[in-house]
XYZ file of C-alpha atoms in Angstrom:
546
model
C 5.803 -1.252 14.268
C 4.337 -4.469 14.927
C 3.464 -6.019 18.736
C 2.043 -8.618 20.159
C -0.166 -6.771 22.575
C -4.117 -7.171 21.669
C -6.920 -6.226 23.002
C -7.680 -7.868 25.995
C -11.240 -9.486 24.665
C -11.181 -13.015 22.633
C -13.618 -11.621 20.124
C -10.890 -8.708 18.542
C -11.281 -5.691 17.413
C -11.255 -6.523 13.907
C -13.634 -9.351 11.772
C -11.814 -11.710 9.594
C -14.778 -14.485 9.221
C -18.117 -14.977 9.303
C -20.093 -16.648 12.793
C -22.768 -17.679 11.149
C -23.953 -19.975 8.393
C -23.995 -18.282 4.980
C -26.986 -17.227 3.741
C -28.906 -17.364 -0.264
C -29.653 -13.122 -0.197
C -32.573 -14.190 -2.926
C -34.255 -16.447 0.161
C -34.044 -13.290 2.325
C -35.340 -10.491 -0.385
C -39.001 -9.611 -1.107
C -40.633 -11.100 -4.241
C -39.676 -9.527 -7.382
C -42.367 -7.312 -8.724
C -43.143 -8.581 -12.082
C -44.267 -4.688 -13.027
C -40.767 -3.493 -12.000
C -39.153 -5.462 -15.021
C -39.970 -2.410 -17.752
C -37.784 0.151 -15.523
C -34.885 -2.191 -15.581
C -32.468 -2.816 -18.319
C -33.264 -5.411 -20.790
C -36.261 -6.129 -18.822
C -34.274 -8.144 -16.047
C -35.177 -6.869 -12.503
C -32.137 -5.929 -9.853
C -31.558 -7.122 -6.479
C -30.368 -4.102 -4.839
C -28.449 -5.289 -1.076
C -26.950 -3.081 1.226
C -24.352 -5.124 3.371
C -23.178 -3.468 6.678
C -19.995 -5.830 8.109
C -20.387 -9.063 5.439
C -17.063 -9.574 5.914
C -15.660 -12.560 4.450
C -17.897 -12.066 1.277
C -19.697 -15.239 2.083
C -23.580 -14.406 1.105
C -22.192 -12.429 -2.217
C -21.188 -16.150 -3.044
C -23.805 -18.251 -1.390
C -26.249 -15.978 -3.623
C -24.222 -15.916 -6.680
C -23.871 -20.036 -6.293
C -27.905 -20.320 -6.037
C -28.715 -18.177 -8.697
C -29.126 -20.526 -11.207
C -32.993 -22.151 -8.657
C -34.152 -18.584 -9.484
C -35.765 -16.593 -12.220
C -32.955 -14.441 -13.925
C -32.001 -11.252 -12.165
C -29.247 -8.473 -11.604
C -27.449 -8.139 -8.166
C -25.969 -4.949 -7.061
C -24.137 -5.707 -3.882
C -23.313 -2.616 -1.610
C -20.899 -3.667 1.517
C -19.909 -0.802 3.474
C -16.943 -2.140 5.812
C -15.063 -0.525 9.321
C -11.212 -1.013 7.380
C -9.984 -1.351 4.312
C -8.131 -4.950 4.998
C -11.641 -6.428 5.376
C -11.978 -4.365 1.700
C -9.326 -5.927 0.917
C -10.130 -9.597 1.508
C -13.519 -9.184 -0.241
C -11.792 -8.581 -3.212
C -9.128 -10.980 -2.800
C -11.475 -13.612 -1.818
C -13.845 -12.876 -5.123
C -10.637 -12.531 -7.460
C -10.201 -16.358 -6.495
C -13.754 -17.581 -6.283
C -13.749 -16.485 -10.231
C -10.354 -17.236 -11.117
C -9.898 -19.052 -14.698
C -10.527 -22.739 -14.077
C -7.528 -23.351 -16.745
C -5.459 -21.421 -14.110
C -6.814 -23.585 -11.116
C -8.509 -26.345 -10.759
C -11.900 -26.813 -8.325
C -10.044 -28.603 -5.628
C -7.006 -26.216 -5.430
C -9.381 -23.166 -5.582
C -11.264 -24.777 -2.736
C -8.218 -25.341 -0.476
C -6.741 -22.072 -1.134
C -9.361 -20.080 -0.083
C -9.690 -22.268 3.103
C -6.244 -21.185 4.269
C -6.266 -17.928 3.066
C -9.545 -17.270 4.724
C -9.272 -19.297 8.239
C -5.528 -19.828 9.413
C -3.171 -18.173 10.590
C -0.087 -19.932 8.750
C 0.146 -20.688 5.036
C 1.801 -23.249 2.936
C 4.513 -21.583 0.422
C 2.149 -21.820 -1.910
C -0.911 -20.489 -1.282
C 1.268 -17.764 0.252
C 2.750 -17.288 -3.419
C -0.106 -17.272 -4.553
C -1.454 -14.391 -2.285
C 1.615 -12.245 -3.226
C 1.155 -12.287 -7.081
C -2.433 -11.767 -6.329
C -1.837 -8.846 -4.076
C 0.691 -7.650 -6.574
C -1.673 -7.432 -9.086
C -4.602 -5.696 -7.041
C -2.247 -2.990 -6.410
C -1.463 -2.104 -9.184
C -4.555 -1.705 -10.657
C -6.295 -0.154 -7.807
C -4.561 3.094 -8.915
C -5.980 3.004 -12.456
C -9.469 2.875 -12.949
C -9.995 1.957 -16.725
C -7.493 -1.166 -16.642
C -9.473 -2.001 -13.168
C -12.949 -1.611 -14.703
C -11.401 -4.142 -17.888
C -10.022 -6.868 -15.524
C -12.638 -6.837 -13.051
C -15.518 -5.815 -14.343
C -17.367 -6.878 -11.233
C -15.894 -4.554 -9.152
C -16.824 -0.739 -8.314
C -14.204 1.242 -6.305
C -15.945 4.656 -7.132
C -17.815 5.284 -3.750
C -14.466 5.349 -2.133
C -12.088 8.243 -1.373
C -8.840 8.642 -2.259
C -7.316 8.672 0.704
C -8.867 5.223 0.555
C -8.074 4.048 -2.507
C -4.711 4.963 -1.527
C -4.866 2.772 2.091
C -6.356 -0.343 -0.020
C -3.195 -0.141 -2.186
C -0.858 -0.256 0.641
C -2.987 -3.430 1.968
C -2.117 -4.974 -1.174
C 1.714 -4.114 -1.275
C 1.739 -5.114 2.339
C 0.178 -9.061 1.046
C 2.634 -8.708 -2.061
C 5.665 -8.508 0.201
C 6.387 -4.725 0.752
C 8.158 -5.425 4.191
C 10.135 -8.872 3.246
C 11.219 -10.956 6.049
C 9.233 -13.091 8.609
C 9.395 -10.362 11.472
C 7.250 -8.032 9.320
C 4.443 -9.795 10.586
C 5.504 -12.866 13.089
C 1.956 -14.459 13.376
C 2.594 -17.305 15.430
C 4.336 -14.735 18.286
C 1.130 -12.422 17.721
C -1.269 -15.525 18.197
C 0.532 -16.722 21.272
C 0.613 -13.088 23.168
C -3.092 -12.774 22.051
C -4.067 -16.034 23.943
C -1.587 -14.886 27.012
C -3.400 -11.600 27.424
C -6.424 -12.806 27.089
C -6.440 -16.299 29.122
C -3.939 -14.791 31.710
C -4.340 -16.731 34.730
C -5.579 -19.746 32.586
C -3.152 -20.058 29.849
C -1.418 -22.887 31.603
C -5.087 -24.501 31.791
C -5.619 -23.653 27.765
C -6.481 -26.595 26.958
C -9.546 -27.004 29.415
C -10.235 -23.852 28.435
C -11.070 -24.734 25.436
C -13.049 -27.385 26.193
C -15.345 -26.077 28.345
C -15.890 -23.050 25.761
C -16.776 -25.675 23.019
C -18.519 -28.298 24.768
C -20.412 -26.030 27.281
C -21.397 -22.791 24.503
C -20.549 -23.677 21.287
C -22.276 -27.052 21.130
C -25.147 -26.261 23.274
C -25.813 -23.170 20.915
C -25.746 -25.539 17.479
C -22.541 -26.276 16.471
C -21.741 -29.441 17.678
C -20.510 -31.154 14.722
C -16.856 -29.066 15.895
C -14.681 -31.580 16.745
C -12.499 -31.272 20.110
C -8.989 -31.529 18.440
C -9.617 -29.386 15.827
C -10.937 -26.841 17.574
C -8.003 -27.185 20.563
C -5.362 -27.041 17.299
C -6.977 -23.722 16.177
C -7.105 -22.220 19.700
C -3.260 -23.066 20.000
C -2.001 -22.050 16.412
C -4.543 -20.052 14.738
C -4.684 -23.447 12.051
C -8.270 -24.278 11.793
C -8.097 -26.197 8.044
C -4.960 -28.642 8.367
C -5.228 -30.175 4.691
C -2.010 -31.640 4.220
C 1.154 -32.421 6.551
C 1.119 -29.606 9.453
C 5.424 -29.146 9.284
C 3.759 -27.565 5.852
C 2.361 -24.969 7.454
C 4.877 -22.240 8.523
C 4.059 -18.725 6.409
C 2.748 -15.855 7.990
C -0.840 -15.230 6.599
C -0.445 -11.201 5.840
C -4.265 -11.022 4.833
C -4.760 -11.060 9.228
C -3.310 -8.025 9.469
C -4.131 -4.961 10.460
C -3.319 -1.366 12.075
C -4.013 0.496 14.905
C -2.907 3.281 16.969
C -1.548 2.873 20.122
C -0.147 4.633 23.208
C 3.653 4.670 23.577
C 5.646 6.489 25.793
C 2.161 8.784 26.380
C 2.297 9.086 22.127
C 0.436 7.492 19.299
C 2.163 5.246 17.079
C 0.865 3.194 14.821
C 1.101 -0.550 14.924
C 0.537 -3.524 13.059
C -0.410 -6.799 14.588
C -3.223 -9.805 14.407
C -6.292 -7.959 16.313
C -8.923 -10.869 15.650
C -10.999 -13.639 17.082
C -9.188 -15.815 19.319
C -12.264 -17.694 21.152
C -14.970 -18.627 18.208
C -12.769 -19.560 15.078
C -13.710 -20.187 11.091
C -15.695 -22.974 11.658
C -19.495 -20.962 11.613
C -19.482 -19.506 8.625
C -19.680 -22.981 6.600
C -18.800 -25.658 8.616
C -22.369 -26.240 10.914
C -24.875 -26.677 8.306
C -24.998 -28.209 4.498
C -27.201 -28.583 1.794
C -26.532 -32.476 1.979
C -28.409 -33.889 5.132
C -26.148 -37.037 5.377
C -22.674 -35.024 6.297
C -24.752 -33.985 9.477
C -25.663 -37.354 10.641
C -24.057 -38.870 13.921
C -22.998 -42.511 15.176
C -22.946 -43.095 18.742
C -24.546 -39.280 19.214
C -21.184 -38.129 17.677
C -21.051 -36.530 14.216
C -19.221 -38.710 11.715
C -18.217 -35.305 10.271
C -16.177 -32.935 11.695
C -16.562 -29.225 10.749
C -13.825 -28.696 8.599
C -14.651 -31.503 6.297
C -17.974 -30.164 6.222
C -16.434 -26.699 5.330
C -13.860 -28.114 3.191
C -17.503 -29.701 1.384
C -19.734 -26.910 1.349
C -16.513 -24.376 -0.233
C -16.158 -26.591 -3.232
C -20.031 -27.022 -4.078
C -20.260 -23.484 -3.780
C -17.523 -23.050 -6.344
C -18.456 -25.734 -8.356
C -22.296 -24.098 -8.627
C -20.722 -20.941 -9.462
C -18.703 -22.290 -12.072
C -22.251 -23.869 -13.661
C -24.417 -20.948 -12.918
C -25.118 -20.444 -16.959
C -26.732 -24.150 -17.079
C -30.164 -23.971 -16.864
C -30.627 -21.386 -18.649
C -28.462 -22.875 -21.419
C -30.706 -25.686 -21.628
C -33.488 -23.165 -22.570
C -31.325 -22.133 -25.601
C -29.703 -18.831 -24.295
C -26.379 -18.566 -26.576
C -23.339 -17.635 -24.738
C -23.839 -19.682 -21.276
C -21.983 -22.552 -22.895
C -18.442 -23.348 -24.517
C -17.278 -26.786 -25.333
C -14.453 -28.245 -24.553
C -11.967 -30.235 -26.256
C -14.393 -33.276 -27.206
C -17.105 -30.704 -27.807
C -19.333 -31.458 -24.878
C -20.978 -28.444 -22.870
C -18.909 -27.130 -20.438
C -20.835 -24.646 -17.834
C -19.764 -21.014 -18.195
C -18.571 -19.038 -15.020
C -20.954 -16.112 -13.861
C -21.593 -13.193 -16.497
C -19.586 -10.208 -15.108
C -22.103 -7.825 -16.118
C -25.153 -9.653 -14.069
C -23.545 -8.623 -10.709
C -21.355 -5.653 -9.501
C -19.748 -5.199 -6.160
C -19.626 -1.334 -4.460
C -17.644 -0.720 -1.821
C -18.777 2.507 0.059
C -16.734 4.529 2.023
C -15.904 3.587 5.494
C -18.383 5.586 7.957
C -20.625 6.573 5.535
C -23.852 4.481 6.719
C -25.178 7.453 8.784
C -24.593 9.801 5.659
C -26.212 7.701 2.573
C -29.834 8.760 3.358
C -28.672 12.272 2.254
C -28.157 11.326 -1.505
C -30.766 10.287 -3.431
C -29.504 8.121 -5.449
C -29.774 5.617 -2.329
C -32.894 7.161 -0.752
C -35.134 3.891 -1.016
C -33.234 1.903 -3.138
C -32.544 -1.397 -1.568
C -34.671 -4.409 -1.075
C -32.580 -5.875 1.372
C -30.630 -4.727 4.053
C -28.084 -7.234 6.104
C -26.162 -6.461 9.177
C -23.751 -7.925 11.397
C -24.183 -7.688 15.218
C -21.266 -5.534 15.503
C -23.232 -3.002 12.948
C -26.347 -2.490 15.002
C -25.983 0.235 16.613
C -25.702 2.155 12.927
C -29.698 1.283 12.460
C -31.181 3.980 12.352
C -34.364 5.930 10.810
C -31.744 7.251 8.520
C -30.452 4.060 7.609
C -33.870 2.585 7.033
C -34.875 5.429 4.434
C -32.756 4.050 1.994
C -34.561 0.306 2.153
C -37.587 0.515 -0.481
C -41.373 -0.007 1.102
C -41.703 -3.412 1.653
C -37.739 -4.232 1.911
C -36.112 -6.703 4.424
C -33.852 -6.031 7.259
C -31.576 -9.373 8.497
C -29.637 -8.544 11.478
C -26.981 -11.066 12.667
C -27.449 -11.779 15.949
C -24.813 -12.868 19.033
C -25.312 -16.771 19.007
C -21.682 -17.336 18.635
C -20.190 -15.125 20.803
C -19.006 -17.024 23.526
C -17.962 -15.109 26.012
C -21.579 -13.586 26.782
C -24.058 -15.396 28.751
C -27.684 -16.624 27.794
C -28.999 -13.653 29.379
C -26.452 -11.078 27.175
C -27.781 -12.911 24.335
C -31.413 -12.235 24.869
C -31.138 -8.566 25.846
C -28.911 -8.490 22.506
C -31.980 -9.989 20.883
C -34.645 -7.690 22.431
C -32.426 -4.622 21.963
C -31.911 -5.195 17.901
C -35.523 -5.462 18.297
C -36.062 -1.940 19.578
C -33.392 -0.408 17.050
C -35.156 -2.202 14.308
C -38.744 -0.447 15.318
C -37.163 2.658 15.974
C -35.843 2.389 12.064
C -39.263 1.802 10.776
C -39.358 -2.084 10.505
C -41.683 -4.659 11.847
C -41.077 -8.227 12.603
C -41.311 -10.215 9.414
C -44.891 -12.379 9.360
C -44.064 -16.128 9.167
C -40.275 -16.018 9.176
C -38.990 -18.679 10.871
C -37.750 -18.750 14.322
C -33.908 -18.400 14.389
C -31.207 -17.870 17.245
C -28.837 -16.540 14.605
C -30.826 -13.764 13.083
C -33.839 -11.564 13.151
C -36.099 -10.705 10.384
C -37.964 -7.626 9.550
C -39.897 -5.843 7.078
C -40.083 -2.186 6.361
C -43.085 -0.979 7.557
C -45.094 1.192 4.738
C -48.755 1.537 3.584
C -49.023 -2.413 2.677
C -47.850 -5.424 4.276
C -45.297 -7.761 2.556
C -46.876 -9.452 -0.419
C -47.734 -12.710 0.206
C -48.288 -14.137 -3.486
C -48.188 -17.910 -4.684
C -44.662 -18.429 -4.965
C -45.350 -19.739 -8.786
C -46.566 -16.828 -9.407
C -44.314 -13.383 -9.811
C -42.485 -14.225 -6.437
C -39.285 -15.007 -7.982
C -39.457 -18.337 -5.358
C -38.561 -21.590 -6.914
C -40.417 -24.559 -5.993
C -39.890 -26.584 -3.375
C -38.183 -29.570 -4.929
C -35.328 -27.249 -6.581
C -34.537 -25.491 -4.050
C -33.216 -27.095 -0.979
C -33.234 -25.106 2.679
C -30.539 -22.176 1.962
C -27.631 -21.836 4.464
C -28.580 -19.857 6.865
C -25.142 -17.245 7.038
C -24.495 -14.363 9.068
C -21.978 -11.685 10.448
C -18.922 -11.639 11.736
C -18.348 -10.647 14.962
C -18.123 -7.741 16.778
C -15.151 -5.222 15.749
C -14.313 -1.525 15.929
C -16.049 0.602 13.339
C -12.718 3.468 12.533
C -11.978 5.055 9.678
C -8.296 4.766 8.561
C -6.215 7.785 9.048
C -4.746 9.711 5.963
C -0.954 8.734 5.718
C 0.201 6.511 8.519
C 1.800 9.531 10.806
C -0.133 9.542 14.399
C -1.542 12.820 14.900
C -0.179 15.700 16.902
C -3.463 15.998 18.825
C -5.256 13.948 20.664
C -7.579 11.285 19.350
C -11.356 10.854 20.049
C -11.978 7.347 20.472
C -14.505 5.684 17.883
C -18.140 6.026 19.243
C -18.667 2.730 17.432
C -16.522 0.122 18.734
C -17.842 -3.050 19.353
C -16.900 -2.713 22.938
C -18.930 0.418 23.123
C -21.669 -1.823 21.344
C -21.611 -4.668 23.240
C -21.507 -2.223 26.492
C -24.676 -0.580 25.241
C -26.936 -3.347 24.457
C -26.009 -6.127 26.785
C -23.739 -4.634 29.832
C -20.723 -7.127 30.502
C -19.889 -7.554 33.846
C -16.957 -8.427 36.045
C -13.754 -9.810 33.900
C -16.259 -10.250 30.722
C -16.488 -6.388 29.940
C -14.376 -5.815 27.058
C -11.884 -3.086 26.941
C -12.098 0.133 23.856
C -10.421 -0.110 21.223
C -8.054 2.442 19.421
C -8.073 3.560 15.824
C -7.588 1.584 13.001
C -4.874 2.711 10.639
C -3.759 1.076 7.454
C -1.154 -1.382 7.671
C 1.298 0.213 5.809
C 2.671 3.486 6.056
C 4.805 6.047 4.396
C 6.754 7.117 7.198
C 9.205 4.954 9.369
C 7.494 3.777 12.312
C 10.227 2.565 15.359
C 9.927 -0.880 16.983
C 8.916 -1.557 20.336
């Protein structure tokens, strides 16, 4: 069943993107211990990151992109999501930022991503392009060895069946499982969305939106969003128009998602759009670049808007990626290089076997401390703001002496006020104490995340940063992205099947709503409502139409 009811809040109950500027992991991590090389394999030290609503997969590529500024190491990337859609767009979203560039070219890459990531409609072919994707994710999620041979990058071991079995029908859901245009009718979906949650004010939509960009969004640092852009996403769900916008017209499946909802005083599932209406795509890498001139301004108004910026900082990305094995072919490392057809070097794409990607199960961030084959492991722990209320001592026994802790904060929410952002700040604060971390020495001030260090029997090194920190100097690297969680969502677990239970259902104790009414209390029209279960988006049993 799909409907166009949603939640009642602008923010969703479901991340699709990033509202934040992506960040370089290796900038956040401790220095590497140069005495830690002899327990590693082949003597190259591991980056160890636990990820707790990344999302979008936006610092897995940010870091992979930079790797080349930094002395060699392995990353092990653990991101531990609320549903297995956002699973599922991690891995969709990787399968294309490595995709043969005999297949597709840089610029194609770049714009396909852009639409399959940020807007609502698709041309026919990106969309095409998503459905042999999808088709070929599911049907290798069900068999490990040819999975492990194709993507070698990819770990789905941590997850359960029951799973492993959801993420598949996510995939035949994207591949066209349900044909026809009313299996997922994202324009009607959008529109209701905006009704419900403007009510009164969707005939005044338009100054709506103005007054939420000019008045918050600006003021809190991303003014290089440009008014009609931002007005065309808040109407259509469109926020990267790259060619003619009659070509825009297919249903983006990769937006949806399930829940459980009450009909007729039962449970049915339901499938519908359940994300961010108010904020849009344009955070994540849109409001800061590498390149100081894109952010410049004529008449105080950025010559730039965001999505050219974004459009920019998607295809450097992919183009360092693609050239990650060129410094260190310069130093005579064989196998970095091939040549092409006039036997010049040509950059080789990322060695599969210097990063991995495990997905843990969903819920299990208040049960890793018990195994101990996570019990201090990581160096770095990041978090999204809808994730903070899983910090815990627990949680913080499996970050190594020493470790970091990056917690997205609420900057870009925009429905909560200055003073919801500050008790936001001072409560991640408390959460991160109670864990056993300390504010981070030196780290610089930020409105967009807080820094920590876990508290053991020394303080965080401080060494040269020529020396063993794994830091490269100042004139190679340039000031990383800063990057940082999605939004707020509901934390659920998918339910086995697709069938509603006969019983009743407890609601989620970790819904963004509940978080957001535990840290900073809403008040009046801004509280936001609970949210029900998540369910996978496919289902085995017929489910009736409203």
């Amino acid at each position: 069943m799909t409907t166009p009811a949603g939640s009642g809040t602008g923010f969703g109950s479901v991340s699709w993107w990033g509202l934040s500027p992506a960040v370089d992991l290796q900038a956040e991590s401790p220095p590497v211990d140069p005495d830690s090389q002899a327990d590693t394999e082949h003597g190259t030290p591991e980056l160890n990151v636990l990820l707790l609503g990344s999302v979008d997969g936006r610092h897995l590529l940010r870091t992979l992109a930079r790797a080349a500024l930094w002395p060699r190491r392995r990353f092990r990337f653990y991101v531990l999501e609320n549903n297995m859609e956002a699973v599922a767009r991690h891995v969709l979203i990787f399968s294309l930022a490595l995709e043969d560039p005999e297949k597709m070219g840089l610029q194609e890459r770049s714009e396909t991503f852009l639409e399959v990531w940020g807007n609502s409609l698709l041309r026919p072919p990106v969309a095409a392009f998503v459905r042999a994707q999808a088709g070929r994710l599911a049907r290798l999620v069900p068999e490990p060895d040819r999975l492990g041979e194709q993507l070698p990058w990819l770990s789905l071991g941590a997850l359960k069946f029951r799973e492993r079995d959801a993420l598949e029908a996510v995939f035949r859901f994207w591949a066209g499982g349900e044909k026809g245009p009313e299996a997922f009718p994202m324009s009607r979906l959008w529109d209701s969305r905006l009704r419900h949650y403007l009510g009164s004010r969707y005939d005044a939509r338009r100054g709506v939106s103005d007054w939420d960009l000019h008045m918050k969004l600006h003021d809190r640092g991303a003014r290089v969003i440009h008014a009609s852009e931002f007005r065309r996403w808040r109407d259509t769900g469109v926020a990267f128009e790259l060619r003619d916008a009659s070509a825009y017209h297919v249903p983006n499946r990769t937006l949806a998602s399930g829940r459980l909802l009450s009909h007729r005083g039962e449970r049915v599932a339901a499938r519908g759009y359940w994300g961010d209406i108010v904020t849009g795509p344009f955070v994540a890498f849109g409001i800061e670049a590498d390149d100081e001139t894109l952010l410049r301004t004529s008449n105080g108004q950025p010559i730039k808007t965001a999505g050219e910026i974004t459009q920019h900082n998607v295809t450097e990305l992919f183009r360092e990626m693609a050239a990650w094995g060129r410094p260190r072919a310069a130093q005579g490392d064989p196998g970095q290089v091939q040549g092409d057809a006039d036997g010049s070097p040509e950059p080789a794409a990322p060695v599969p076997e210097s990063f991995a990607v495990h997905f843990l199960s969903l819920g299990s961030a208040l049960t890793l401390h018990h195994k101990s084959c996570y019990k201090g492991r990581f160096q770095l722990l990041y978090m999204a703001c809808g994730m903070v209320h899983l910090l815990s001592p627990e949680l913080g026994a499996c970050v190594a002496p020493g470790g970091r802790l990056i917690v997205e904060l609420a900057q870009f929410l925009v429905d909560l006020r200055q003073e919801q952002l500050q008790g936001f700040s001072t409560r991640v604060g408390e959460l991160a104490q109670a864990a056993g971390f300390a504010p981070q020495p030196g780290a610089r001030r930020s409105q967009t995340f807080a820094r920590f260090y876990k508290a053991g029997d020394s303080a965080p090194s401080h060494k040269d940063p020529a020396v063993g920190s794994g830091t490269p100097p100042p004139e190679v690297l340039a000031p990383p992205l800063e990057a940082s969680n999605p939004r707020p969502e509901d934390l659920t677990q998918p339910l086995e099947g697709g069938t509603p239970p006969s019983e009743p259902l407890k609601r989620p104790s970790e819904s963004q709503a509940s978080l957001l009414e535990a840290l900073v209390p809403p008040t009046g029209s801004q509280t936001p409502k609970p949210e029900s279960l998540t369910v996978p988006p496919e289902t085995n049993s017929p489910i009736p139409n409203f």
